[in-house]
CSV table of C-alpha atoms in Angstrom, one decimal:
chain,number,residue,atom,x,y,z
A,1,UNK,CA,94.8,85.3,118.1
A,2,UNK,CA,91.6,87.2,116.8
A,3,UNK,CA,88.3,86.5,118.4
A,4,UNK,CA,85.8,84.1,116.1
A,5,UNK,CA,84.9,86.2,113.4
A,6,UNK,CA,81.5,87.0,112.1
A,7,UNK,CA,79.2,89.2,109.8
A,8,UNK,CA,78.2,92.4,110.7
A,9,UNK,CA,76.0,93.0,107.8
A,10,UNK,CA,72.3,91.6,108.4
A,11,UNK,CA,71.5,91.7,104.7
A,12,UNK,CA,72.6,89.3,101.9
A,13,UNK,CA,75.0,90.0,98.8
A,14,UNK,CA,72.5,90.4,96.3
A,15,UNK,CA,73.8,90.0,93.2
A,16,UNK,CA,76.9,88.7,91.7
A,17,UNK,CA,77.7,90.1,88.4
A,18,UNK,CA,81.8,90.8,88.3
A,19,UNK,CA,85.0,90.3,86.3
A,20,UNK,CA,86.5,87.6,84.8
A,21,UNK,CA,90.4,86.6,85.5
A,22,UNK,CA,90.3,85.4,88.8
A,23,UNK,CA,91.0,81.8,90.8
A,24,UNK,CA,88.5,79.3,90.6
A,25,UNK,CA,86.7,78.7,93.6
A,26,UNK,CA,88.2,75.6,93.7
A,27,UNK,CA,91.5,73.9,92.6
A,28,UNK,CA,92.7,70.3,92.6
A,29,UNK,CA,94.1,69.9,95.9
A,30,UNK,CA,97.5,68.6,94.8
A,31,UNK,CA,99.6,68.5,98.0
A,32,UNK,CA,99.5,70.8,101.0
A,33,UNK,CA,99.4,74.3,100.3
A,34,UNK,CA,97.7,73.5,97.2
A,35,UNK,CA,93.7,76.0,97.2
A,36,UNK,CA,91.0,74.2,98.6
A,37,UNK,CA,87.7,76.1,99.8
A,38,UNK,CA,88.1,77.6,103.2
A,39,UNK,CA,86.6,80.0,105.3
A,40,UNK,CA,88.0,80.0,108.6
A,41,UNK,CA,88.7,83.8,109.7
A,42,UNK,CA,92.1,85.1,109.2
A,43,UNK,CA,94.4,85.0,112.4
A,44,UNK,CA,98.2,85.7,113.1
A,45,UNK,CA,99.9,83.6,115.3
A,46,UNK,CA,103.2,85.3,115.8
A,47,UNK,CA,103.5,86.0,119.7
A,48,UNK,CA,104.0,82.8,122.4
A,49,UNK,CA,100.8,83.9,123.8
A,50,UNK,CA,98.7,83.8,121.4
A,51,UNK,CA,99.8,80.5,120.1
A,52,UNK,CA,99.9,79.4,124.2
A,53,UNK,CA,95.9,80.3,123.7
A,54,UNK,CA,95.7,78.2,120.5
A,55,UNK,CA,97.0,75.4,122.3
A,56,UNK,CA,94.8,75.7,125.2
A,57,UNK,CA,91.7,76.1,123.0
A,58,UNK,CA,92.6,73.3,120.8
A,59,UNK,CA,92.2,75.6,117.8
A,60,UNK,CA,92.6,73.4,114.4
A,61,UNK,CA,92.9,76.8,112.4
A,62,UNK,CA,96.6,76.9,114.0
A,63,UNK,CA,97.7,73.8,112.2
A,64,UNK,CA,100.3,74.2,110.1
A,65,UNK,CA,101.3,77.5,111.5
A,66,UNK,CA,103.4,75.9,114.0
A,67,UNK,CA,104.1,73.2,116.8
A,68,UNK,CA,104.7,72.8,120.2
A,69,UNK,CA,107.2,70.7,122.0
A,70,UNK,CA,106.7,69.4,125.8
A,71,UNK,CA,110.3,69.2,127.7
A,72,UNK,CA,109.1,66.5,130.0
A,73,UNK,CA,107.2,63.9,127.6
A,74,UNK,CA,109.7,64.8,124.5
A,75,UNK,CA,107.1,65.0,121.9
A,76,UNK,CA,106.0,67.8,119.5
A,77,UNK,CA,102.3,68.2,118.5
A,78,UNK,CA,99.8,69.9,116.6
A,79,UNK,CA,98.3,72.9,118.6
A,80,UNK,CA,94.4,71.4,118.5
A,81,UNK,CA,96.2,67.5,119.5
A,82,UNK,CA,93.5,66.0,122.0
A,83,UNK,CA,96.2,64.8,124.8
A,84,UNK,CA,96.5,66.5,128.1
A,85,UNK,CA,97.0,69.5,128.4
A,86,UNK,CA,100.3,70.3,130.0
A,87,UNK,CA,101.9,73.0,131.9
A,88,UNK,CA,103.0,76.1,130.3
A,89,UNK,CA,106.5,76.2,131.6
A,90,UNK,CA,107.2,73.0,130.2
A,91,UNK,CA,106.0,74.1,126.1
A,92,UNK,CA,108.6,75.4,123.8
A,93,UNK,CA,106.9,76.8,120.3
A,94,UNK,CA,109.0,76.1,116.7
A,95,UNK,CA,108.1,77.5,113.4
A,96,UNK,CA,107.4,73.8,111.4
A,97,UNK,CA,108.0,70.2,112.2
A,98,UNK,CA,111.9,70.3,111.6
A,99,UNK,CA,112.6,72.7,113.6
A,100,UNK,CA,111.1,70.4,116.4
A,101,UNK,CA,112.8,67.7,115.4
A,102,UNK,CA,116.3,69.4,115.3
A,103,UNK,CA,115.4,70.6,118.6
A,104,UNK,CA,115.4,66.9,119.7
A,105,UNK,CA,111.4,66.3,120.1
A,106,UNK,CA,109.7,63.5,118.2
A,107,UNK,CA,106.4,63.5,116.6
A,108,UNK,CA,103.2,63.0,118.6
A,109,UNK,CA,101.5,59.3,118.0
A,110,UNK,CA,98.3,60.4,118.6
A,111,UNK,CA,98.1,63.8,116.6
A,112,UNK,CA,100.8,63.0,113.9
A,113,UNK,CA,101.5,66.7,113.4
A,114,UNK,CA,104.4,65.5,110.3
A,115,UNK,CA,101.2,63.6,108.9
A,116,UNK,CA,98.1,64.8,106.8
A,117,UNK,CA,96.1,66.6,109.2
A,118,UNK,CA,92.1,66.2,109.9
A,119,UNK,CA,91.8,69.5,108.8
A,120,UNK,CA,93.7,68.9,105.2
A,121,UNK,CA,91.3,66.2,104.8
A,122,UNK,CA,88.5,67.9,105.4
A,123,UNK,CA,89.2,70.3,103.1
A,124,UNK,CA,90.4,67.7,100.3
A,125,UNK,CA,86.9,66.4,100.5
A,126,UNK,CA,85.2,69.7,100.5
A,127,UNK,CA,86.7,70.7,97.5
A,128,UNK,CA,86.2,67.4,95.8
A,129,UNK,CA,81.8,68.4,96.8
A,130,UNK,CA,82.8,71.7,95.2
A,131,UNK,CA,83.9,70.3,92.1
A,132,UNK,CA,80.6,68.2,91.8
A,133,UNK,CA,78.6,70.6,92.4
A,134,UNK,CA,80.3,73.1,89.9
A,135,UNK,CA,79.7,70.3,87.1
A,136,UNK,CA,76.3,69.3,88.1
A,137,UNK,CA,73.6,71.0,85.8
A,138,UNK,CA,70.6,70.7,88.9
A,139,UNK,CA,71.2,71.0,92.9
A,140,UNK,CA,72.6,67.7,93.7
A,141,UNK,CA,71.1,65.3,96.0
A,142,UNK,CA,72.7,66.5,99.5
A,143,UNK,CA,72.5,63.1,100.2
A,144,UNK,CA,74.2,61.7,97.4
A,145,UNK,CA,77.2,64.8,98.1
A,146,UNK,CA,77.1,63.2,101.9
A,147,UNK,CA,77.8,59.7,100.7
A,148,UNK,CA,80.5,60.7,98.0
A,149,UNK,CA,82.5,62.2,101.0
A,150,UNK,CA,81.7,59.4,103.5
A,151,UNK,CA,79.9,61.6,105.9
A,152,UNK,CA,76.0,61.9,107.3
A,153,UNK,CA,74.2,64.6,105.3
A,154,UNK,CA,74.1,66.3,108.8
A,155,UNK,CA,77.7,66.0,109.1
A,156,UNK,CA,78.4,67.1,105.3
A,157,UNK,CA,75.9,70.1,105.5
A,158,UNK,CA,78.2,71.1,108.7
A,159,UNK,CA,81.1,70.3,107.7
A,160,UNK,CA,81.0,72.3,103.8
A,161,UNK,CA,79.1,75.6,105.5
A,162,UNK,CA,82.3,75.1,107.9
A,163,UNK,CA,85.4,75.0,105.3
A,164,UNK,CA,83.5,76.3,102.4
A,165,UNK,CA,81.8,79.5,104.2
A,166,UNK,CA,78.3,78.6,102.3
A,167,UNK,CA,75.8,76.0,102.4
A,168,UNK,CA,76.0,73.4,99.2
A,169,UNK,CA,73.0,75.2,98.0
A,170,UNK,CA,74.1,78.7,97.7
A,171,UNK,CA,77.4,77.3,96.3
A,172,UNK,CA,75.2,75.9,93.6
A,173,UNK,CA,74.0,78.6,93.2
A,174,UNK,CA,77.3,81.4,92.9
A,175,UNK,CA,78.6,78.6,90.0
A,176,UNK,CA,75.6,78.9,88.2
A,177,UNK,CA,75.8,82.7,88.3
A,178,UNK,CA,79.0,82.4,86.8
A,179,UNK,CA,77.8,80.1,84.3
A,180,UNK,CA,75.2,82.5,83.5
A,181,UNK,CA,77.0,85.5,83.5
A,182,UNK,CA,79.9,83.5,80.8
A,183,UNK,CA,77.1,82.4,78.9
A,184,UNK,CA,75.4,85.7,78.7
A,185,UNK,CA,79.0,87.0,77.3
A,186,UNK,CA,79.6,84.2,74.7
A,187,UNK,CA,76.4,83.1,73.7
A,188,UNK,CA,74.6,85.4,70.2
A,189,UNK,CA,71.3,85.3,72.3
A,190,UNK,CA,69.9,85.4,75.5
A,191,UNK,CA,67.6,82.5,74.1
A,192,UNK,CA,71.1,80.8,73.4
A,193,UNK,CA,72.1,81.4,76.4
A,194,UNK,CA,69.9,79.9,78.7
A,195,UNK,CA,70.1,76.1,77.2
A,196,UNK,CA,73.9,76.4,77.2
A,197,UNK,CA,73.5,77.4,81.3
A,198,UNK,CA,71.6,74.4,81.8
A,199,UNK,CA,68.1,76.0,82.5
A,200,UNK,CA,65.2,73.6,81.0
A,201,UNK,CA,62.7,77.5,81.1
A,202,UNK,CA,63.1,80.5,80.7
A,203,UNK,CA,60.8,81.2,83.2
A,204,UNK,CA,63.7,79.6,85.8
A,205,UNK,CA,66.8,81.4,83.6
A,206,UNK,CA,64.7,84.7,84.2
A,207,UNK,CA,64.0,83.7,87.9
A,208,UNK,CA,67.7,83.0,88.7
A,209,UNK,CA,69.0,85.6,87.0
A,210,UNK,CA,67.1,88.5,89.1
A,211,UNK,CA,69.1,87.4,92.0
A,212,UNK,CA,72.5,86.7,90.3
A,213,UNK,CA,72.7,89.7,88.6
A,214,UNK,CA,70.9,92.2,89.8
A,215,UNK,CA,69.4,93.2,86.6
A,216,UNK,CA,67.8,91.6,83.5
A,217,UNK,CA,70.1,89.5,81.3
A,218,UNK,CA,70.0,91.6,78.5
A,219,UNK,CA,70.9,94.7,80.8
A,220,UNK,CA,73.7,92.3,81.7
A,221,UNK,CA,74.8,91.8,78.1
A,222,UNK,CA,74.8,95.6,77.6
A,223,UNK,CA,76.8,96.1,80.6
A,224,UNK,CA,74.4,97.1,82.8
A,225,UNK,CA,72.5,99.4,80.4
A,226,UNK,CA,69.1,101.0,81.9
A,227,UNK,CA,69.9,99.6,85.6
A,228,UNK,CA,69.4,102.7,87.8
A,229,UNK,CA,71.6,104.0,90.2
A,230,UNK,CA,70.9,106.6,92.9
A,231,UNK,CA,73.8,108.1,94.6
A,232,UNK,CA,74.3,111.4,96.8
A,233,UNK,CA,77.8,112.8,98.4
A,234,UNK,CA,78.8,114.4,101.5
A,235,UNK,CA,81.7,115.9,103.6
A,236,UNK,CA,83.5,114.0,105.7
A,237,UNK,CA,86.8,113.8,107.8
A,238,UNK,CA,88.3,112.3,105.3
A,239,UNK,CA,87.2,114.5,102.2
A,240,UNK,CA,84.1,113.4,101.0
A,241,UNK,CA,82.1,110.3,100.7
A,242,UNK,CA,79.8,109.2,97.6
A,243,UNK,CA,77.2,106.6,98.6
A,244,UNK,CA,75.1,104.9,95.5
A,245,UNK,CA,72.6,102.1,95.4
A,246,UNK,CA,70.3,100.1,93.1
A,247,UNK,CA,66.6,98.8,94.3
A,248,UNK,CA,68.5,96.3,96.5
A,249,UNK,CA,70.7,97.9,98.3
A,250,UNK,CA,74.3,100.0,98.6
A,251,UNK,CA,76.0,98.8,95.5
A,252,UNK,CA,79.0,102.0,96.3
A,253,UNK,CA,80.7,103.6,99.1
A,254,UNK,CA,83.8,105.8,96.9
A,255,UNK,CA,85.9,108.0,99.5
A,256,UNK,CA,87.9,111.0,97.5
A,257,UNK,CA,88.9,115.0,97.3
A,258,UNK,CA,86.0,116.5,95.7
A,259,UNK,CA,82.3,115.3,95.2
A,260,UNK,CA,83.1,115.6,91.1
A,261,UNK,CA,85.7,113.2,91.3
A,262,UNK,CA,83.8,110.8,93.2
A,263,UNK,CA,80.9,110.9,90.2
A,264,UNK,CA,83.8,110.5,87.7
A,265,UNK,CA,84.8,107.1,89.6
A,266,UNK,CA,81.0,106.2,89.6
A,267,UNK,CA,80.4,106.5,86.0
A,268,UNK,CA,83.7,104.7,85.8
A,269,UNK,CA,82.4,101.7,87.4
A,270,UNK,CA,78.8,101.7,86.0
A,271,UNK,CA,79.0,103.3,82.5
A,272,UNK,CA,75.8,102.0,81.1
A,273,UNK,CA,73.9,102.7,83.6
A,274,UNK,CA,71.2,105.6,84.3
A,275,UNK,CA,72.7,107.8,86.9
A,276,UNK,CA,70.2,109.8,89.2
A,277,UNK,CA,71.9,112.4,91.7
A,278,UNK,CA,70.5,113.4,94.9
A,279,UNK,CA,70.1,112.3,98.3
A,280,UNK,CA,66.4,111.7,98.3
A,281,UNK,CA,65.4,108.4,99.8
A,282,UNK,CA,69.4,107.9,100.5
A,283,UNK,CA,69.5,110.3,103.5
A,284,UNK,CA,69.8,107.4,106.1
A,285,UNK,CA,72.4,105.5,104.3
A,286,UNK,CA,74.4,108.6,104.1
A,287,UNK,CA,74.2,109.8,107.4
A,288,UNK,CA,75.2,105.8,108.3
A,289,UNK,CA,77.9,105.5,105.8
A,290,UNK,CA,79.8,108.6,107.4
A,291,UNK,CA,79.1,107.8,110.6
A,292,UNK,CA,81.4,104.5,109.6
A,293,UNK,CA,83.8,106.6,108.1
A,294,UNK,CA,84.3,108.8,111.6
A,295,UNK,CA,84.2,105.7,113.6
A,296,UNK,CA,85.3,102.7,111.9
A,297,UNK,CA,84.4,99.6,113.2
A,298,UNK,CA,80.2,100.1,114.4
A,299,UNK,CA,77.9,97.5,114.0
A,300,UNK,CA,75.9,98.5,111.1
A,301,UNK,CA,72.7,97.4,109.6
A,302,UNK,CA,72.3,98.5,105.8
A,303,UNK,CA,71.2,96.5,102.7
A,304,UNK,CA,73.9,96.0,100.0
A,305,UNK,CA,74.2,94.9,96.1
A,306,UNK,CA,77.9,93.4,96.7
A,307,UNK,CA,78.4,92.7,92.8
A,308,UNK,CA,81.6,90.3,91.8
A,309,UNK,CA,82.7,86.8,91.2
A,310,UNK,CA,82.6,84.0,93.5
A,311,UNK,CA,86.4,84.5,94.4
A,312,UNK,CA,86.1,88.2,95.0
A,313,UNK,CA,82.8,87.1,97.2
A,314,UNK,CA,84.6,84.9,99.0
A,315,UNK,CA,87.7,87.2,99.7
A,316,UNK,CA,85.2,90.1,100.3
A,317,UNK,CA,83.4,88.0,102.9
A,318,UNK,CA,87.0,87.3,104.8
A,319,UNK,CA,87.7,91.2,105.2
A,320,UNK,CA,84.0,91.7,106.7
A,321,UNK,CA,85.0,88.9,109.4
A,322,UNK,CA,88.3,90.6,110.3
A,323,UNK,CA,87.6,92.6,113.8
A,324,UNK,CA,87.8,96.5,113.6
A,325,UNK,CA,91.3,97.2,115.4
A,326,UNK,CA,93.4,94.4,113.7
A,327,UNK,CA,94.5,93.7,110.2
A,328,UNK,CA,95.4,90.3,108.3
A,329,UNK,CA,97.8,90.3,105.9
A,330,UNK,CA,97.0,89.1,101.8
A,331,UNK,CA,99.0,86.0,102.6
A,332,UNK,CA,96.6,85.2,106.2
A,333,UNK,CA,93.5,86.1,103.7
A,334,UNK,CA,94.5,83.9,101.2
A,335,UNK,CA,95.0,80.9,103.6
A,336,UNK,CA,92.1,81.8,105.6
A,337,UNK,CA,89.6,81.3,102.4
A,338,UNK,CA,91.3,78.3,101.3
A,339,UNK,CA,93.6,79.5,98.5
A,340,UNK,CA,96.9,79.8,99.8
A,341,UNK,CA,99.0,80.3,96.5
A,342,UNK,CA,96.4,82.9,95.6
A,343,UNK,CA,97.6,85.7,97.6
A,344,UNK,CA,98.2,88.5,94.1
A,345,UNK,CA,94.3,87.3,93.4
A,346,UNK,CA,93.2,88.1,97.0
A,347,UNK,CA,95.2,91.7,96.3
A,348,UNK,CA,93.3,92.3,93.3
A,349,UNK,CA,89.8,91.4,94.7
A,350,UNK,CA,91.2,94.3,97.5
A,351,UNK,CA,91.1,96.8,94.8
A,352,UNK,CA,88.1,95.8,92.9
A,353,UNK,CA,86.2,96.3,96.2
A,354,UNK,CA,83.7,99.2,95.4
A,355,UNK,CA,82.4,99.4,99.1
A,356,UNK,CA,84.5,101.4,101.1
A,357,UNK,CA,84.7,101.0,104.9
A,358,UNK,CA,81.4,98.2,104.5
A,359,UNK,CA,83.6,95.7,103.3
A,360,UNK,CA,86.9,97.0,105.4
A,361,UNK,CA,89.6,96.2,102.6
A,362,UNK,CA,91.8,98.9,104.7
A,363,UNK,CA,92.3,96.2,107.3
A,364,UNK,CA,94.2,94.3,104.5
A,365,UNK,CA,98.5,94.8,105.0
A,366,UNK,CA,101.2,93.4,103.5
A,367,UNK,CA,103.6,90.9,105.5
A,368,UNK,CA,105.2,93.2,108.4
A,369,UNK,CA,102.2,95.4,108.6
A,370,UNK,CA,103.1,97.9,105.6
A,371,UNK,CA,100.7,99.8,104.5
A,372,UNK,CA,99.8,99.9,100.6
A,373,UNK,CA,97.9,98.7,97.4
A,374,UNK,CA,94.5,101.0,98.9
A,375,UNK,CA,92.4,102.6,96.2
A,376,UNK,CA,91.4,105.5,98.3
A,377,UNK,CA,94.4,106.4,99.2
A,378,UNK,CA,97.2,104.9,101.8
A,379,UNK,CA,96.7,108.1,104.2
A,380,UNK,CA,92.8,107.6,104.9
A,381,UNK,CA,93.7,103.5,105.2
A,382,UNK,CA,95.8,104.8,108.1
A,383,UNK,CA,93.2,107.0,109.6
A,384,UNK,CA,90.7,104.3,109.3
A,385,UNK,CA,93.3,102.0,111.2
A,386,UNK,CA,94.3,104.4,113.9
A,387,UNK,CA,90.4,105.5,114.5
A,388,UNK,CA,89.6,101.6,115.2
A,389,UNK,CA,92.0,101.1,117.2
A,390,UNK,CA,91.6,103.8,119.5
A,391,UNK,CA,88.1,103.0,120.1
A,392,UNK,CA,89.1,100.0,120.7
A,393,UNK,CA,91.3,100.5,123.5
A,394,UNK,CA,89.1,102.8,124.6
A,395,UNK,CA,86.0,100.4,124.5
């Protein structure tokens, strides 16, 4: 089971300006399996050990995966169930509840593993918050979101950053971004637009829009017209590697053949905007984004503009908490960010990623480990892979 995941990167996404035609960050949890919010890190649980250490640490993120039975009580449970622990020799692993049960164990009483579990209901109440919040026009009243769930505002606050991945108030504010950026699309005027967002100023549209976007809202409506764009190129292992950023940060890391075809792909991605070539004040981000590139997996400390939709956020923030060395498949991804039946969405947000080796999409695999579905190319995903995992094992 992988280690507790966490986020390398020191600086904040900036903005969020992206595409359309993705999940909802929330869904009506209709029954399990249904998407709920989530943000637990993506783990495999296919070897006796590591579910042996899932049982020993009481690790709720294994529920569901599978149970375990113990020969001398004759009960099956849930791997984080709160009753003694018992002795290794004497647990048997199965794939679901039936299996357990054809196997001639019966369900815990204490951990009801054929039940609801705490963490389902967690997560039905999280996305219920979520789905306030996402029709609430002003931050709600954390406490008022506490009470509606039937927790402490501590507990809530906890609880939500927990399942969710973000606090209540940055959730508040990705939906709005989206509401701006929709508005901003649909609406004749930016005028227009701000009323129909909800904003009672423009002063507060013009404010919140800086740090959603990433640009002014009527760059926005232009697609990004006038928003300039440093970027520089430079050899590599792997052929060469284009880095480009705006004011805030590293909005690009391309990997390709030729520097040319790298500029192509940038003007691709941002065709509105004003392009400037050359490495000048870009120098140290260069010489950090190779670096990365030769050995996958450093601790790194760079600004970026991470520009997409809440969903591709959210999926985007799941590969940067995968450890360098192991992988997760779309399926594991999905789950882990709470949107289990979204696993061709999770694909997509994969490709869309414009930040090569910063956000490690190459640790993304299909079921069984295959390698495919990477934009730059399924040969460097494997270097990438191989380099991590030989510093790994020899770290």
């Amino acid at each position: 089971m992988p280690r507790k995941l966490t986020d390398r990167s020191t600086a904040p996404a900036a903005s969020n300006a992206g595409t359309a035609g993705v999940p909802r960050a929330t869904e009506k949890r209709a029954g399990r399996g249904s998407e709920v919010p989530g943000s637990a890190a993506p783990g495999s649980y296919a070897t006796d050990d590591a579910r042996w250490e899932a049982v020993t640490g009481r690790d709720a993120r294994a529920d569901g995966r599978f149970v375990y039975s113990v020969s001398s009580t004759g009960v099956y449970c849930r791997p984080s169930c709160a009753s003694r622990q018992p002795r290794r020799e004497n647990v048997r692993f199965h794939e679901n509840c039936a299996a357990a049960e054809a196997a001639g164990f019966r369900a815990c009483k204490r951990c009801q593993p054929n039940g609801v579990s705490p963490a389902d209901l967690d997560a039905a109440r999280m996305a219920e918050a979520c789905r306030r919040i996402e029709a609430a026009e002003t931050p709600p009243n954390p406490v008022e979101l506490a009470r509606a769930a039937g927790l402490s505002r501590f507990h809530f606050h906890r609880l939500f950053k927990r399942v969710v991945g973000v606090t209540p108030g940055q959730f508040f504010a990705r939906t709005r971004a989206e509401r701006m950026k929709e508005e901003l699309r649909r609406s004749s005027t930016v005028t227009q637009a701000i009323y129909d967002a909800g904003f009672q100023s423009s002063s507060r549209f013009y404010d919140a829009s800086d740090k959603a976007l990433g640009m002014t809202p009527t760059q926005f409506r232009d697609g990004g017209a006038g928003l300039a764009v440093r970027y520089a190129t430079a050899p590599c292992s792997l052929g060469y590697v284009l880095v480009a950023a705006t004011e805030r940060g590293i909005c690009a890391v391309f990997l390709g053949d030729t520097p040319h075809s790298l500029e192509a792909q940038l003007r691709e991605e941002f065709p509105r905007a004003l392009l400037q070539a050359g490495a000048a004040g870009l120098s140290d981000w260069l010489r950090a984004v190779v670096k990365e590139v030769e050995r996958p997996g450093g601790k790194f400390q760079l600004p970026l503009d991470v520009r997409g939709t809440v969903f591709q956020q959210r999926v985007w923030e799941a590969l940067r908490r995968i450890p360098a060395g192991e992988t997760a498949t779309y399926s594991e991804i999905a789950a882990a960010i709470g949107a289990p039946s979204a696993v061709r969405a999770v694909a997509s947000a994969c490709a869309s990623n414009r930040l090569a080796v910063l956000v490690p999409c190459h640790r993304a695999v299909r079921i069984g480990g295959a390698l495919s579905g990477y934009r730059w190319g399924v040969e460097r995903k494997k270097t990438l892979l191989q380099r991590e995992r030989t510093d790994g094992s020899a770290g």
